[in-house]
Amino acid sequence: MKSFRKELWFNTGERMELINITPDVESALRESGIREGLCLVNAMHITASVFINDDESGLHADYQDWLEQLAPHAPVSRYRHNRTGEDNGDAHLKRQIMGREAVVAVTEGRLDFGPWERIFYGEFDGRRRKRVLVKIIGE
Ligand code: ZN
């Protein structure tokens, strides 16, 4: 069995951003040379997500509005977590609901997606360097 590991780095301009990372994961898969197996993609930070859904700008705006309604960033005093001196209480909650990771089957050297599925990095406390792990196992 082969095993391949790669980190993708991000430093978003905004506090919250949703980024299509499918091309990066496809490029990691090509680099791995693995044809049959599993591909795990996970955020390495507890204020960011990796999730699979549609690459449609209206949906992404809906996600951002919905997350901001569920867990507004301000006032930061509403979160007990922020008593630690941080201001990212909302980002921890947003990460939880959007998930930590995605796993995609690898078949004949390609990500075996359903119709319209794409992989996204969800950043909820950006403007600093953060990482996503890609781990691919198989043969
Ligand atoms: Zn925090």
GROMACS .gro file of C-alpha atoms in nm, residues 4-118:
model
  115
    4PHE     CA    1   0.102   1.017   0.046
    5ARG     CA    2   0.085   1.329   0.261
    6LYS     CA    3   0.071   1.695   0.164
    7GLU     CA    4  -0.016   2.023   0.338
    8LEU     CA    5  -0.203   2.305   0.163
    9TRP     CA    6  -0.147   2.652   0.312
   10PHE     CA    7  -0.390   2.943   0.318
   11ASN     CA    8  -0.384   3.304   0.432
   12THR     CA    9  -0.720   3.456   0.346
   13GLY     CA   10  -0.781   3.829   0.309
   14GLU     CA   11  -1.115   3.808   0.492
   15ARG     CA   12  -1.214   3.666   0.830
   16MET     CA   13  -1.462   3.428   0.658
   17GLU     CA   14  -1.398   3.278   0.314
   18LEU     CA   15  -1.501   2.965   0.129
   19ILE     CA   16  -1.240   2.841  -0.121
   20ASN     CA   17  -1.268   2.567  -0.383
   21ILE     CA   18  -0.964   2.346  -0.319
   22THR     CA   19  -1.064   2.067  -0.561
   23PRO     CA   20  -0.782   2.151  -0.808
   24ASP     CA   21  -0.524   2.138  -0.525
   25VAL     CA   22  -0.652   1.799  -0.408
   26GLU     CA   23  -0.657   1.666  -0.767
   27SER     CA   24  -0.300   1.783  -0.810
   28ALA     CA   25  -0.200   1.606  -0.484
   29LEU     CA   26  -0.367   1.290  -0.613
   30ARG     CA   27  -0.169   1.306  -0.940
   31GLU     CA   28   0.150   1.362  -0.738
   32SER     CA   29   0.074   1.058  -0.523
   33GLY     CA   30   0.049   0.821  -0.821
   34ILE     CA   31  -0.227   0.635  -0.631
   35ARG     CA   32  -0.499   0.487  -0.858
   36GLU     CA   33  -0.728   0.308  -0.610
   37GLY     CA   34  -0.781   0.409  -0.247
   38LEU     CA   35  -0.907   0.686  -0.021
   39CYS     CA   36  -0.831   1.056   0.003
   40LEU     CA   37  -0.877   1.237   0.334
   41VAL     CA   38  -0.877   1.617   0.339
   42ASN     CA   39  -0.899   1.788   0.679
   43ALA     CA   40  -0.859   2.133   0.826
   44MET     CA   41  -0.571   2.135   1.075
   45HIS     CA   42  -0.722   2.423   1.273
   46ILE     CA   43  -1.027   2.431   1.499
   47THR     CA   44  -1.165   2.749   1.341
   48ALA     CA   45  -1.169   2.621   0.980
   49SER     CA   46  -1.354   2.347   0.790
   50VAL     CA   47  -1.326   2.120   0.492
   51PHE     CA   48  -1.657   2.022   0.334
   52ILE     CA   49  -1.806   1.897   0.008
   53ASN     CA   50  -2.086   2.071  -0.176
   54ASP     CA   51  -2.176   2.263  -0.491
   55ASP     CA   52  -1.947   2.527  -0.643
   56GLU     CA   53  -2.226   2.783  -0.676
   57SER     CA   54  -2.179   3.143  -0.564
   58GLY     CA   55  -2.539   3.192  -0.444
   59LEU     CA   56  -2.511   2.887  -0.220
   60HIS     CA   57  -2.181   3.014  -0.080
   61ALA     CA   58  -2.336   3.351   0.002
   62ASP     CA   59  -2.624   3.160   0.167
   63TYR     CA   60  -2.377   2.962   0.378
   64GLN     CA   61  -2.206   3.279   0.493
   65ASP     CA   62  -2.538   3.449   0.584
   66TRP     CA   63  -2.667   3.137   0.757
   67LEU     CA   64  -2.347   3.088   0.960
   68GLU     CA   65  -2.345   3.456   1.058
   69GLN     CA   66  -2.707   3.424   1.177
   70LEU     CA   67  -2.628   3.109   1.376
   71ALA     CA   68  -2.308   3.246   1.530
   72PRO     CA   69  -2.260   3.620   1.468
   73HIS     CA   70  -1.901   3.736   1.505
   74ALA     CA   71  -2.004   4.048   1.699
   75PRO     CA   72  -2.050   4.143   1.969
   76VAL     CA   73  -1.750   3.931   2.065
   77SER     CA   74  -1.857   3.964   2.432
   78ARG     CA   75  -2.147   3.721   2.366
   79TYR     CA   76  -1.905   3.423   2.369
   80ARG     CA   77  -1.757   3.288   2.692
   81HIS     CA   78  -1.465   3.152   2.486
   82ASN     CA   79  -1.361   3.510   2.414
   83ARG     CA   80  -1.299   3.569   2.787
   84THR     CA   81  -0.966   3.394   2.716
   85GLY     CA   82  -0.869   3.710   2.527
   86GLU     CA   83  -0.951   3.564   2.184
   87ASP     CA   84  -1.221   3.699   1.954
   88ASN     CA   85  -1.296   3.382   1.757
   89GLY     CA   86  -1.571   3.216   1.964
   90ASP     CA   87  -1.799   3.233   1.660
   91ALA     CA   88  -1.539   3.068   1.434
   92HIS     CA   89  -1.519   2.757   1.657
   93LEU     CA   90  -1.897   2.715   1.628
   94LYS     CA   91  -1.898   2.775   1.251
   95ARG     CA   92  -1.624   2.514   1.209
   96GLN     CA   93  -1.824   2.260   1.407
   97ILE     CA   94  -2.131   2.285   1.189
   98MET     CA   95  -1.941   2.287   0.857
   99GLY     CA   96  -1.726   1.991   0.963
  100ARG     CA   97  -1.360   1.903   0.997
  101GLU     CA   98  -1.290   1.679   0.699
  102ALA     CA   99  -1.397   1.520   0.373
  103VAL     CA  100  -1.313   1.169   0.254
  104VAL     CA  101  -1.334   1.092  -0.118
  105ALA     CA  102  -1.290   0.755  -0.287
  106VAL     CA  103  -1.011   0.731  -0.542
  107THR     CA  104  -1.105   0.525  -0.848
  108GLU     CA  105  -0.888   0.482  -1.158
  109GLY     CA  106  -0.667   0.769  -1.043
  110ARG     CA  107  -0.951   1.021  -1.003
  111LEU     CA  108  -1.158   1.163  -0.717
  112ASP     CA  109  -1.479   0.960  -0.741
  113PHE     CA  110  -1.727   1.246  -0.687
  114GLY     CA  111  -2.103   1.243  -0.714
  115PRO     CA  112  -2.262   1.493  -0.952
  116TRP     CA  113  -2.159   1.853  -0.869
  117GLU     CA  114  -1.950   1.755  -0.567
  118ARG     CA  115  -1.646   1.977  -0.503
   0.00000   0.00000   0.00000
